[in-house]
Amino acid sequence: MEGRVHIFDHPLIQHKLSIMRDVNTGTKEFRELLDEISMLMVYEITRDLPTEEIEVETPVARMKTRVLAGRPIGIIPILRAGLGMVDGIQRLIPNAKVGHIGLYRDPLTLQPVEYYCKLPADAEQRFLFVLDPMLATGGSASAAISFIKQRNCHNISLVNLIAAPEGIKRIQNDHPDVDIYVAALDEKLNEHGYIVPGLGDAGDRLFGTK
Ligand code: PRP
Ligand code: URA
């Protein structure tokens, strides 16, 4: 079985992503848009979370109503660019705990190199969202998910802004149990492993490092 791929075609998400793609969009706007899209994506992703009935006393009457139930949520940005997705999600889910995985893609081999991993102590009890704006070859996301699984965590979803078909295939092959949520599925990778048309280097555009 392959992990399901969910593509968000919400007009607000598509509009904001189009502005992010534009080479003339600067760091400040890029950062704000990534934050907003991440929040909108997680609103959609959490649509089917379980709820349970509770009773509350309003100023007028006692009533039965619903609150979130089941596993709490953890979010795990892949450094660096995944950091840009954290705040928007935490604004909607303030109790989400945050783990960090430091990986960079060697520009020559395109292989992921790990430099940091710190997960919440109770990560195995949580629904975990792995965050990275770009799913290119899929090497970084696949390695990150493997690290997380080594720590006995198995309720994992991957959240990307833009994916290439190669990255989707890689995750479906390496981690068929993982659902993938993307705002756009682009055409291909170029010879440098960049997504075409994509948006360029997400980390550099987010942090203004180039
Ligand atoms: C980018 C991006 C992903 C990775 C995707 O990070 O944020 O982590 O590349 O490529 P892949 O699917 O082929 O592995 P990069 O390595 O540039 O590091 P950075 O976020 O620190 O800039
Ligand atoms: N990493 C990026 O930041 N952009 C790409 O297009 C591919 C990998």
XYZ file of N, CA and C and ligand atoms in Angstrom:
660
model
N 0.830 -1.207 0.000
C 0.000 0.000 0.000
C 0.873 1.269 0.000
N 0.461 2.305 -0.718
C 1.210 3.561 -0.737
C 0.531 4.594 0.149
N 1.353 5.480 0.767
C 0.788 6.564 1.560
C -0.050 7.456 0.662
N -1.146 7.968 1.211
C -2.014 8.815 0.391
C -1.409 10.206 0.198
N -1.653 10.788 -0.965
C -1.174 12.146 -1.244
C -2.387 13.068 -1.281
N -2.351 14.103 -0.456
C -3.460 15.062 -0.405
C -2.941 16.394 -0.949
N -3.586 16.894 -1.997
C -3.156 18.179 -2.578
C -4.229 19.219 -2.268
N -3.802 20.332 -1.655
C -4.774 21.339 -1.235
C -4.989 22.357 -2.342
N -6.213 22.373 -2.871
C -6.494 23.309 -3.969
C -7.328 24.494 -3.479
N -7.296 24.738 -2.169
C -8.056 25.881 -1.634
C -7.549 27.168 -2.295
N -8.457 28.026 -2.766
C -8.033 29.233 -3.481
C -7.064 30.115 -2.689
N -7.266 30.233 -1.379
C -6.365 31.082 -0.587
C -4.955 30.505 -0.583
N -4.874 29.188 -0.455
C -3.555 28.534 -0.437
C -2.879 28.719 -1.794
N -3.630 28.501 -2.862
C -3.049 28.625 -4.201
C -2.607 30.068 -4.483
N -3.416 31.033 -4.068
C -3.089 32.449 -4.285
C -1.790 32.816 -3.562
N -1.714 32.442 -2.300
C -0.535 32.797 -1.497
C 0.711 32.085 -2.027
N 0.540 30.829 -2.449
C 1.690 30.084 -2.980
C 2.202 30.728 -4.275
N 1.284 31.224 -5.089
C 1.712 31.873 -6.347
C 2.603 33.075 -6.053
N 2.267 33.832 -5.003
C 3.092 35.000 -4.654
C 4.459 34.525 -4.129
N 4.454 33.464 -3.355
C 5.740 32.939 -2.850
C 6.663 32.505 -3.981
N 6.077 31.933 -5.032
C 6.894 31.425 -6.147
C 7.600 32.559 -6.887
N 6.972 33.742 -6.908
C 7.483 34.869 -7.701
C 8.885 35.251 -7.228
N 9.826 35.281 -8.167
C 11.219 35.587 -7.842
C 11.360 36.974 -7.232
N 10.378 37.868 -7.482
C 10.460 39.232 -6.953
C 9.903 39.374 -5.531
N 9.373 38.305 -4.972
C 8.853 38.361 -3.602
C 10.020 38.300 -2.621
N 10.078 39.281 -1.718
C 11.203 39.387 -0.783
C 11.029 38.502 0.449
N 12.081 38.514 1.280
C 12.132 37.618 2.443
C 10.971 37.828 3.420
N 10.653 39.085 3.702
C 9.602 39.358 4.697
C 8.275 38.769 4.250
N 7.909 39.041 2.990
C 6.624 38.559 2.481
C 6.639 37.036 2.344
N 7.779 36.498 1.914
C 7.923 35.044 1.762
C 7.663 34.357 3.116
N 8.281 34.924 4.155
C 8.146 34.340 5.506
C 6.697 34.420 5.990
N 6.057 35.559 5.751
C 4.667 35.732 6.208
C 3.725 34.776 5.463
N 3.973 34.600 4.167
C 3.098 33.731 3.374
C 3.267 32.266 3.763
N 4.501 31.847 4.020
C 4.726 30.455 4.441
C 4.006 30.191 5.758
N 4.086 31.166 6.650
C 3.417 31.076 7.942
C 1.899 30.917 7.735
N 1.331 31.744 6.869
C -0.127 31.714 6.653
C -0.557 30.417 5.967
N 0.195 29.988 4.958
C -0.184 28.756 4.252
C -0.092 27.560 5.190
N 0.927 27.543 6.038
C 1.083 26.416 6.969
C -0.129 26.318 7.884
N -0.606 27.480 8.322
C -1.782 27.498 9.188
C -3.009 26.988 8.429
N -3.174 27.433 7.200
C -4.332 26.995 6.411
C -4.256 25.497 6.116
N -3.049 25.009 5.842
C -2.910 23.571 5.535
C -3.258 22.724 6.755
N -2.781 23.156 7.909
C -3.027 22.334 9.089
C -4.497 22.380 9.506
N -5.149 23.489 9.183
C -6.604 23.567 9.421
C -7.312 22.468 8.627
N -6.882 22.278 7.379
C -7.484 21.227 6.544
C -7.067 19.831 7.010
N -5.790 19.682 7.362
C -5.270 18.359 7.734
C -5.971 17.818 8.980
N -6.296 18.724 9.898
C -6.853 18.282 11.176
C -8.375 18.127 11.141
N -8.931 18.247 9.961
C -10.391 18.170 9.812
C -10.981 16.900 10.427
N -10.259 15.781 10.345
C -10.816 14.503 10.807
C -10.293 14.060 12.170
N -9.684 14.976 12.910
C -9.212 14.588 14.252
C -10.397 14.151 15.107
N -10.175 13.151 15.961
C -11.286 12.710 16.819
C -11.656 13.767 17.856
N -12.941 13.798 18.196
C -13.405 14.696 19.266
C -14.210 13.874 20.271
N -14.402 14.454 21.440
C -15.247 13.787 22.437
C -16.203 14.813 23.036
N -17.282 14.268 23.599
C -18.299 15.152 24.156
C -17.940 15.551 25.585
N -18.111 16.841 25.880
C -17.990 17.290 27.269
C -19.201 18.176 27.592
N -19.341 18.505 28.874
C -20.396 19.451 29.258
C -19.760 20.757 29.688
N -20.320 21.879 29.232
C -19.865 23.185 29.737
C -21.079 23.992 30.177
N -20.781 24.928 31.055
C -21.817 25.836 31.546
C -21.614 27.158 30.813
N -22.509 27.536 29.938
C -22.423 28.875 29.333
C -23.068 29.862 30.318
N -22.966 31.161 30.075
C -23.660 32.107 30.960
C -25.180 31.885 30.984
N -25.679 31.102 30.012
C -27.130 30.949 29.867
C -27.636 29.564 30.271
N -26.871 28.534 29.951
C -27.369 27.171 30.197
C -26.216 26.180 30.191
N -26.524 24.975 30.689
C -25.558 23.888 30.593
C -25.753 23.209 29.236
N -24.638 22.811 28.604
C -24.774 22.185 27.279
C -23.738 21.091 27.081
N -24.035 20.193 26.155
C -23.037 19.224 25.715
C -22.356 19.791 24.474
N -21.036 19.666 24.431
C -20.295 20.183 23.277
C -19.078 19.299 23.046
N -18.263 19.617 22.048
C -17.173 18.699 21.684
C -15.813 19.382 21.789
N -14.824 18.590 22.191
C -13.427 19.068 22.228
C -12.538 17.993 21.603
N -11.322 18.366 21.269
C -10.379 17.406 20.693
C -10.119 16.258 21.662
N -9.966 15.064 21.103
C -9.676 13.896 21.936
C -8.585 13.089 21.243
N -8.159 12.025 21.877
C -7.181 11.144 21.231
C -5.778 11.670 21.385
N -4.915 11.220 20.495
C -3.489 11.563 20.606
C -3.251 13.055 20.490
N -2.382 13.622 21.330
C -1.972 15.012 21.117
C -1.043 15.106 19.901
N -0.731 16.330 19.522
C 0.012 16.552 18.269
C 1.439 17.000 18.551
N 2.338 16.542 17.722
C 3.718 17.025 17.744
C 4.076 17.500 16.352
N 4.857 18.575 16.270
C 5.298 19.040 14.953
C 6.826 19.019 14.912
N 7.338 18.544 13.797
C 8.781 18.342 13.703
C 9.300 19.001 12.428
N 9.751 20.262 12.533
C 10.327 20.919 11.363
C 11.687 20.323 11.022
N 11.945 20.167 9.728
C 13.286 19.823 9.264
C 14.028 21.152 9.067
N 15.119 21.324 9.800
C 15.904 22.560 9.714
C 16.595 22.633 8.351
N 16.710 23.825 7.832
C 16.207 25.071 8.344
C 14.773 25.416 7.923
N 14.466 25.135 6.641
C 13.272 25.760 6.064
C 11.978 25.355 6.779
N 11.945 24.158 7.371
C 10.743 23.721 8.083
C 10.379 24.638 9.239
N 11.373 25.381 9.757
C 11.105 26.306 10.867
C 10.047 27.336 10.490
N 10.021 27.694 9.217
C 9.076 28.712 8.754
C 7.633 28.250 8.799
N 7.407 26.967 9.080
C 6.037 26.443 9.122
C 5.522 26.283 10.554
N 6.411 26.491 11.546
C 6.055 26.155 12.928
C 5.051 27.141 13.529
N 5.330 28.435 13.429
C 4.512 29.425 14.148
C 3.048 29.390 13.718
N 2.825 29.294 12.410
C 1.448 29.284 11.905
C 0.671 28.101 12.448
N 1.342 26.954 12.548
C 0.666 25.756 13.051
C 0.438 25.870 14.557
N 1.447 26.404 15.266
C 1.292 26.527 16.717
C 0.214 27.543 17.100
N -0.055 28.494 16.196
C -1.117 29.448 16.502
C -2.467 28.727 16.543
N -2.624 27.697 15.698
C -3.879 26.934 15.701
C -3.870 25.838 16.755
N -2.687 25.253 17.013
C -2.579 24.132 17.959
C -1.516 24.499 18.993
N -1.870 25.375 19.935
C -0.846 25.894 20.853
C -0.228 24.833 21.751
N -0.930 23.711 21.950
C -0.370 22.664 22.818
C 0.551 21.704 22.074
N 0.711 21.901 20.780
C 1.591 20.992 20.028
C 3.021 21.142 20.541
N 3.663 20.003 20.789
C 5.082 20.075 21.161
C 5.926 20.054 19.888
N 7.116 20.614 19.980
C 7.938 20.778 18.779
C 9.257 20.023 18.936
N 9.533 19.138 17.979
C 10.844 18.492 17.891
C 11.601 19.115 16.726
N 12.901 18.925 16.676
C 13.690 19.489 15.563
C 14.595 18.413 14.992
N 14.661 18.387 13.669
C 15.630 17.517 13.001
C 16.479 18.396 12.089
N 17.787 18.373 12.315
C 18.695 19.163 11.489
C 19.270 18.296 10.380
N 18.955 18.669 9.152
C 19.464 17.941 7.975
C 19.801 18.968 6.923
N 20.869 18.764 6.204
C 21.027 19.545 4.976
C 21.385 18.591 3.856
N 21.077 19.034 2.662
C 21.303 18.206 1.496
C 22.650 18.569 0.910
N 23.558 17.591 0.864
C 24.870 17.850 0.266
C 24.663 18.277 -1.191
N 25.174 19.465 -1.557
C 24.861 19.976 -2.897
C 25.424 19.114 -4.025
N 26.460 18.324 -3.755
C 27.034 17.488 -4.816
C 26.351 16.132 -4.903
N 26.246 15.462 -3.760
C 25.671 14.100 -3.792
C 24.161 14.126 -3.684
N 23.579 15.266 -3.226
C 22.144 15.422 -2.930
C 21.703 14.510 -1.783
N 22.664 13.910 -1.075
C 22.325 13.034 0.060
C 22.131 13.876 1.326
N 21.144 13.502 2.184
C 20.931 14.262 3.419
C 22.017 13.985 4.454
N 22.461 15.043 5.139
C 23.458 14.908 6.204
C 22.798 15.376 7.506
N 22.752 14.508 8.529
C 22.079 14.863 9.780
C 23.031 15.608 10.700
N 22.552 16.695 11.330
C 23.390 17.364 12.325
C 22.675 17.614 13.632
N 21.371 17.309 13.727
C 20.668 17.547 14.995
C 19.377 16.750 15.033
N 19.037 16.216 16.202
C 17.736 15.558 16.359
C 17.305 15.630 17.818
N 16.234 16.309 18.096
C 15.698 16.390 19.451
C 14.179 16.347 19.365
N 13.597 15.259 19.880
C 12.145 15.082 19.795
C 11.520 15.232 21.177
N 10.216 15.537 21.244
C 9.539 15.563 22.545
C 9.671 14.200 23.230
N 9.774 14.199 24.572
C 9.985 12.952 25.312
C 8.842 11.959 25.067
N 7.627 12.491 24.854
C 6.470 11.594 24.665
C 6.077 11.505 23.185
N 7.042 11.671 22.305
C 6.743 11.739 20.858
C 5.982 10.507 20.365
N 6.269 9.339 20.932
C 5.639 8.112 20.408
C 4.135 8.087 20.698
N 3.664 8.941 21.604
C 2.224 8.980 21.906
C 1.489 10.030 21.060
N 2.196 10.737 20.215
C 1.591 11.864 19.494
C 1.373 11.573 18.010
N 0.409 12.287 17.406
C 0.350 12.406 15.951
C 1.464 13.363 15.573
N 2.368 12.941 14.711
C 3.518 13.786 14.383
C 3.399 14.315 12.951
N 3.555 15.624 12.796
C 3.604 16.243 11.469
C 5.041 16.658 11.200
N 5.658 16.051 10.205
C 7.005 16.434 9.785
C 6.857 17.562 8.764
N 7.566 18.660 8.994
C 7.373 19.874 8.187
C 8.604 20.201 7.358
N 8.406 20.432 6.084
C 9.474 20.942 5.221
C 8.801 21.531 3.986
N 9.087 22.786 3.638
C 8.405 23.354 2.465
C 8.667 22.562 1.185
N 9.866 21.975 1.040
C 10.224 21.374 -0.244
C 10.443 19.868 -0.135
N 9.773 19.102 -1.006
C 10.011 17.658 -1.133
C 10.568 17.453 -2.539
N 11.886 17.380 -2.641
C 12.525 17.325 -3.969
C 12.858 15.880 -4.319
N 14.080 15.412 -4.017
C 14.363 13.981 -4.226
C 13.648 13.140 -3.173
N 13.306 13.776 -2.047
C 12.680 13.043 -0.938
C 13.695 12.480 0.037
N 14.986 12.663 -0.271
C 16.029 12.094 0.595
C 15.975 12.654 2.014
N 15.808 13.977 2.141
C 15.797 14.596 3.479
C 14.584 14.131 4.278
N 13.411 14.194 3.667
C 12.194 13.811 4.398
C 12.223 12.331 4.757
N 12.713 11.505 3.840
C 12.757 10.068 4.127
C 13.695 9.784 5.290
N 14.872 10.449 5.303
C 15.817 10.244 6.403
C 15.212 10.742 7.715
N 14.547 11.896 7.671
C 13.938 12.440 8.900
C 12.896 11.469 9.442
N 12.073 10.930 8.574
C 11.025 9.997 9.024
C 11.669 8.729 9.588
N 12.763 8.280 8.985
C 13.459 7.094 9.519
C 13.982 7.372 10.928
N 14.574 8.562 11.153
C 15.072 8.892 12.509
C 13.927 8.842 13.511
N 12.799 9.389 13.095
C 11.652 9.464 14.012
C 11.143 8.047 14.313
N 11.099 7.208 13.283
C 10.628 5.828 13.500
C 11.584 5.053 14.405
N 12.896 5.359 14.294
C 13.861 4.682 15.171
C 13.561 4.978 16.635
N 12.866 6.074 16.893
C 12.503 6.427 18.276
C 11.104 5.927 18.600
N 10.686 4.908 17.872
C 9.446 4.193 18.184
C 8.173 5.001 17.916
N 8.232 5.964 16.996
C 7.051 6.767 16.648
C 6.479 6.244 15.331
N 5.150 6.113 15.271
C 4.577 5.511 14.074
C 3.344 6.217 13.525
N 2.927 7.294 14.150
C 1.785 8.052 13.624
C 2.328 9.333 12.997
N 2.802 9.194 11.760
C 3.565 10.284 11.144
C 2.905 10.717 9.839
N 2.783 12.035 9.655
C 2.374 12.592 8.363
C 3.441 13.585 7.923
N 3.536 13.770 6.627
C 4.519 14.698 6.066
C 3.767 15.885 5.466
N 4.194 17.100 5.807
C 3.531 18.306 5.298
C 4.544 19.135 4.517
N 4.296 19.289 3.209
C 5.187 20.079 2.335
C 4.372 21.121 1.607
N 5.064 22.178 1.226
C 4.424 23.190 0.398
C 4.397 22.697 -1.059
N 5.587 22.354 -1.579
C 5.708 21.929 -2.977
C 6.452 20.603 -3.022
N 5.928 19.671 -3.818
C 6.585 18.374 -3.978
C 6.878 18.124 -5.450
N 7.950 17.371 -5.702
C 8.229 16.847 -7.033
C 7.750 15.398 -7.066
N 7.380 14.904 -8.252
C 6.920 13.513 -8.334
C 7.963 12.535 -7.789
N 9.253 12.854 -7.981
C 10.327 11.967 -7.497
C 10.282 11.838 -5.974
N 10.028 12.965 -5.298
C 9.982 12.953 -3.833
C 8.788 12.163 -3.312
N 7.661 12.353 -3.970
C 6.453 11.613 -3.564
C 6.718 10.103 -3.690
N 7.305 9.705 -4.822
C 7.580 8.266 -5.052
C 8.504 7.728 -3.977
N 9.525 8.520 -3.649
C 10.513 8.085 -2.653
C 9.851 7.828 -1.289
N 8.996 8.751 -0.876
C 8.337 8.584 0.429
C 7.361 7.406 0.373
N 6.626 7.295 -0.717
C 5.673 6.177 -0.819
C 6.397 4.836 -0.794
N 7.601 4.823 -1.355
C 8.386 3.587 -1.391
C 8.996 3.290 -0.018
N 9.631 4.322 0.594
C 10.346 4.105 1.861
C 9.400 4.055 3.054
N 8.308 4.826 2.973
C 7.418 4.950 4.142
C 5.953 4.901 3.692
N 5.497 3.742 3.262
C 4.128 3.657 2.720
C 3.040 3.939 3.752
N 3.409 3.969 5.020
C 2.425 4.241 6.084
C 2.225 5.748 6.304
N 2.982 6.576 5.615
C 2.955 8.028 5.885
C 2.084 8.757 4.858
N 1.109 9.510 5.335
C 0.315 10.361 4.440
C 1.102 11.624 4.112
N 0.954 12.108 2.880
C 1.695 13.290 2.429
C 0.693 14.388 2.079
N 0.900 15.563 2.664
C 0.024 16.709 2.407
C 0.837 17.785 1.702
N 0.375 18.235 0.533
C 1.113 19.254 -0.215
C 0.155 20.328 -0.739
N 0.711 21.552 -0.926
C -0.088 22.613 -1.541
C 0.006 22.532 -3.061
N 1.100 21.949 -3.571
C 1.239 21.812 -5.028
C 2.165 20.655 -5.366
N 1.808 19.948 -6.430
C 2.674 18.904 -6.981
C 3.222 19.444 -8.296
N 4.530 19.711 -8.328
C 5.146 20.332 -9.501
C 5.586 19.268 -10.511
N 6.267 19.763 -11.563
C 6.495 18.951 -12.751
C 7.642 17.955 -12.601
N 8.800 18.433 -12.115
C 10.002 17.583 -12.146
C 11.129 18.221 -11.337
N 12.267 17.532 -11.281
C 13.499 18.094 -10.723
C 14.414 18.482 -11.875
N 15.239 19.532 -11.663
C 16.262 19.824 -12.665
C 17.559 19.080 -12.324
N 18.614 19.333 -13.084
C 19.853 18.562 -12.911
C 20.546 18.868 -11.594
N 20.155 19.958 -10.903
C 20.726 20.283 -9.594
C 19.829 19.816 -8.453
N 18.782 19.088 -8.787
C 17.875 18.603 -7.749
C 16.901 19.652 -7.276
N 16.738 20.745 -8.035
C 15.745 21.763 -7.669
C 14.402 21.434 -8.323
N 13.342 21.774 -7.603
C 12.003 21.524 -8.132
C 11.695 22.545 -9.223
N 11.144 22.058 -10.334
C 10.757 22.897 -11.480
C 9.229 22.847 -11.621
N 8.527 24.002 -11.622
C 9.066 25.362 -11.492
C 9.431 25.747 -10.058
N 8.825 25.161 -9.047
C 9.221 25.345 -7.650
C 9.196 26.784 -7.184
N 10.083 27.088 -6.258
C 10.230 28.475 -5.781
C 11.672 28.807 -5.457
N 12.597 27.948 -5.898
C 14.013 28.179 -5.608
C 14.401 27.521 -4.298
N 15.408 28.085 -3.637
C 15.899 27.509 -2.379
C 15.082 28.080 -1.220
N 14.259 27.241 -0.628
C 13.311 27.716 0.388
C 14.040 28.302 1.599
N 15.104 27.631 2.060
C 15.835 28.115 3.240
C 16.440 29.477 2.981
N 17.060 29.658 1.844
C 17.692 30.944 1.522
C 16.651 32.053 1.380
N 15.525 31.748 0.766
C 14.496 32.783 0.576
C 13.830 33.135 1.911
N 13.728 32.138 2.793
C 13.093 32.363 4.098
C 13.970 33.191 5.012
N 15.267 32.890 5.006
C 16.188 33.540 5.955
C 17.054 34.618 5.314
N 16.899 34.817 4.012
C 17.635 35.886 3.339
C 19.128 35.625 3.239
N 19.493 34.354 3.103
C 20.927 34.020 3.119
C 21.573 34.013 1.740
N 20.831 34.373 0.717
C 21.471 34.471 -0.598
C 20.986 35.680 -1.365
C 16.064 21.827 1.340
C 14.627 21.667 1.747
C 14.565 20.211 2.120
C 15.514 19.582 1.131
C 14.703 18.953 0.045
O 16.882 21.957 2.426
O 14.246 22.543 2.791
O 14.989 19.941 3.457
O 16.314 20.629 0.596
O 15.507 18.261 -0.823
P 15.448 16.669 -0.968
O 13.995 16.286 -0.996
O 16.140 16.418 -2.277
O 16.179 16.061 0.185
P 18.469 22.246 2.304
O 19.224 20.969 2.233
O 18.701 23.253 1.228
O 18.801 22.833 3.733
P 18.332 24.211 4.398
O 16.863 24.071 4.744
O 19.180 24.313 5.617
O 18.560 25.342 3.420
N 15.426 22.419 -1.765
C 14.896 23.645 -2.000
O 14.943 24.530 -1.122
N 14.332 23.879 -3.200
C 14.271 22.937 -4.147
O 13.709 23.207 -5.232
C 14.822 21.671 -3.886
C 15.394 21.440 -2.683
